[in-house]
Amino acid sequence: MTSVPWTLFAIGTEAILLFSIGLATATVGFWITRIAELQNITEDAARTAAQYPLALYPKWLQSLLLVVVPVGFVSYVPSLYIVRGEYGVWLLAGTALAALLCLAGSLAFWRYGLTKY
C-alpha cells in the first residue's frame, strides 16, 4: 500500500488529464459549432473506458488509450502503483509527465483555436 500523498498526487494528475481532454475537445468547437457528439466520444466514452483495466482491451486499443486519448493514465496506470505497488514511484512520475504533456498540448491547441476564432 502507498501513502495518502501519493494517492492525492495520482488524483491530481488524473484531473489534469481529464481537463486536457475536455479542453482539446472544446477547442474543436472553434471550427465545428456542434461538438456534443464529439464530447460524448472523447469524454464520456473515455471515462467509461478508464473504469476497466487496460489488460481487458486488445493491444491496439490499449495503445490508443495510452497515446491518442490517454485515459489509460487516468485510472489504470496509477492504480498499478497505488494498489499493487508495481513499478515504483517512476510509474506515477510517468503519469505526471503524460498529464503535463497533454496539458501543454491542449493549451497550445486552445491558443491556436483562439487565433482562428
PDB file of C-alpha atoms in Angstrom, residues 48-112:
ATOM      1  CA  THR A  48     -16.130   4.588 -19.316  1.00  0.00           C
ATOM      2  CA  ALA A  49     -13.017   3.012 -20.831  1.00  0.00           C
ATOM      3  CA  ALA A  50     -10.978   4.184 -17.838  1.00  0.00           C
ATOM      4  CA  GLN A  51     -13.214   2.249 -15.454  1.00  0.00           C
ATOM      5  CA  TYR A  52     -11.829  -1.085 -16.635  1.00  0.00           C
ATOM      6  CA  PRO A  53      -8.270  -2.458 -16.575  1.00  0.00           C
ATOM      7  CA  LEU A  54      -6.361  -1.913 -19.802  1.00  0.00           C
ATOM      8  CA  ALA A  55      -5.480  -5.605 -19.869  1.00  0.00           C
ATOM      9  CA  LEU A  56      -9.096  -6.355 -20.845  1.00  0.00           C
ATOM     10  CA  TYR A  57      -8.709  -4.494 -24.131  1.00  0.00           C
ATOM     11  CA  PRO A  58      -6.905  -5.689 -27.271  1.00  0.00           C
ATOM     12  CA  LYS A  59      -3.337  -4.407 -27.734  1.00  0.00           C
ATOM     13  CA  TRP A  60      -4.315  -1.872 -30.426  1.00  0.00           C
ATOM     14  CA  LEU A  61      -6.970  -0.369 -28.138  1.00  0.00           C
ATOM     15  CA  GLN A  62      -4.541  -0.310 -25.207  1.00  0.00           C
ATOM     16  CA  SER A  63      -2.156   1.735 -27.353  1.00  0.00           C
ATOM     17  CA  LEU A  64      -4.983   4.070 -28.352  1.00  0.00           C
ATOM     18  CA  LEU A  65      -5.995   4.557 -24.707  1.00  0.00           C
ATOM     19  CA  LEU A  66      -2.422   5.303 -23.660  1.00  0.00           C
ATOM     20  CA  VAL A  67      -1.314   7.520 -26.548  1.00  0.00           C
ATOM     21  CA  VAL A  68      -4.160   9.130 -28.504  1.00  0.00           C
ATOM     22  CA  VAL A  69      -6.771   9.606 -25.768  1.00  0.00           C
ATOM     23  CA  PRO A  70      -4.621   8.949 -22.692  1.00  0.00           C
ATOM     24  CA  VAL A  71      -7.321   7.678 -20.358  1.00  0.00           C
ATOM     25  CA  GLY A  72      -5.157   4.691 -19.504  1.00  0.00           C
ATOM     26  CA  PHE A  73      -3.181   7.125 -17.375  1.00  0.00           C
ATOM     27  CA  VAL A  74      -6.339   8.303 -15.624  1.00  0.00           C
ATOM     28  CA  SER A  75      -7.050   5.237 -13.547  1.00  0.00           C
ATOM     29  CA  TYR A  76      -5.268   2.084 -14.644  1.00  0.00           C
ATOM     30  CA  VAL A  77      -1.632   3.174 -14.582  1.00  0.00           C
ATOM     31  CA  PRO A  78      -1.810   4.955 -11.184  1.00  0.00           C
ATOM     32  CA  SER A  79      -3.734   2.036  -9.704  1.00  0.00           C
ATOM     33  CA  LEU A  80      -0.867  -0.302 -10.586  1.00  0.00           C
ATOM     34  CA  TYR A  81       1.258   1.660  -8.137  1.00  0.00           C
ATOM     35  CA  ILE A  82      -1.361   2.630  -5.557  1.00  0.00           C
ATOM     36  CA  VAL A  83      -2.965  -0.803  -5.165  1.00  0.00           C
ATOM     37  CA  ARG A  84      -0.162  -3.186  -6.069  1.00  0.00           C
ATOM     38  CA  GLY A  85       2.946  -1.060  -5.628  1.00  0.00           C
ATOM     39  CA  GLU A  86       4.131  -2.132  -9.077  1.00  0.00           C
ATOM     40  CA  TYR A  87       6.915  -0.374 -10.976  1.00  0.00           C
ATOM     41  CA  GLY A  88       7.701   2.045  -8.163  1.00  0.00           C
ATOM     42  CA  VAL A  89       7.295   5.793  -7.980  1.00  0.00           C
ATOM     43  CA  TRP A  90       8.545   6.114 -11.562  1.00  0.00           C
ATOM     44  CA  LEU A  91       5.145   4.947 -12.738  1.00  0.00           C
ATOM     45  CA  LEU A  92       3.489   7.935 -11.071  1.00  0.00           C
ATOM     46  CA  ALA A  93       6.199  10.194 -12.457  1.00  0.00           C
ATOM     47  CA  GLY A  94       5.401   8.895 -15.941  1.00  0.00           C
ATOM     48  CA  THR A  95       1.728   9.595 -15.332  1.00  0.00           C
ATOM     49  CA  ALA A  96       2.551  13.140 -14.243  1.00  0.00           C
ATOM     50  CA  LEU A  97       4.691  13.610 -17.346  1.00  0.00           C
ATOM     51  CA  ALA A  98       1.833  12.382 -19.541  1.00  0.00           C
ATOM     52  CA  ALA A  99      -0.533  14.793 -17.770  1.00  0.00           C
ATOM     53  CA  LEU A 100       1.815  17.743 -18.277  1.00  0.00           C
ATOM     54  CA  LEU A 101       2.360  16.889 -21.942  1.00  0.00           C
ATOM     55  CA  CYS A 102      -1.386  16.609 -22.507  1.00  0.00           C
ATOM     56  CA  LEU A 103      -1.987  19.885 -20.695  1.00  0.00           C
ATOM     57  CA  ALA A 104       0.693  21.679 -22.712  1.00  0.00           C
ATOM     58  CA  GLY A 105      -0.673  20.247 -25.953  1.00  0.00           C
ATOM     59  CA  SER A 106      -4.279  21.127 -25.186  1.00  0.00           C
ATOM     60  CA  LEU A 107      -3.345  24.658 -24.074  1.00  0.00           C
ATOM     61  CA  ALA A 108      -1.320  25.179 -27.259  1.00  0.00           C
ATOM     62  CA  PHE A 109      -4.247  23.883 -29.297  1.00  0.00           C
ATOM     63  CA  TRP A 110      -6.577  26.243 -27.386  1.00  0.00           C
ATOM     64  CA  ARG A 111      -4.324  29.247 -28.108  1.00  0.00           C
ATOM     65  CA  TYR A 112      -4.231  28.251 -31.772  1.00  0.00           C
TER      66      TYR A 112
END
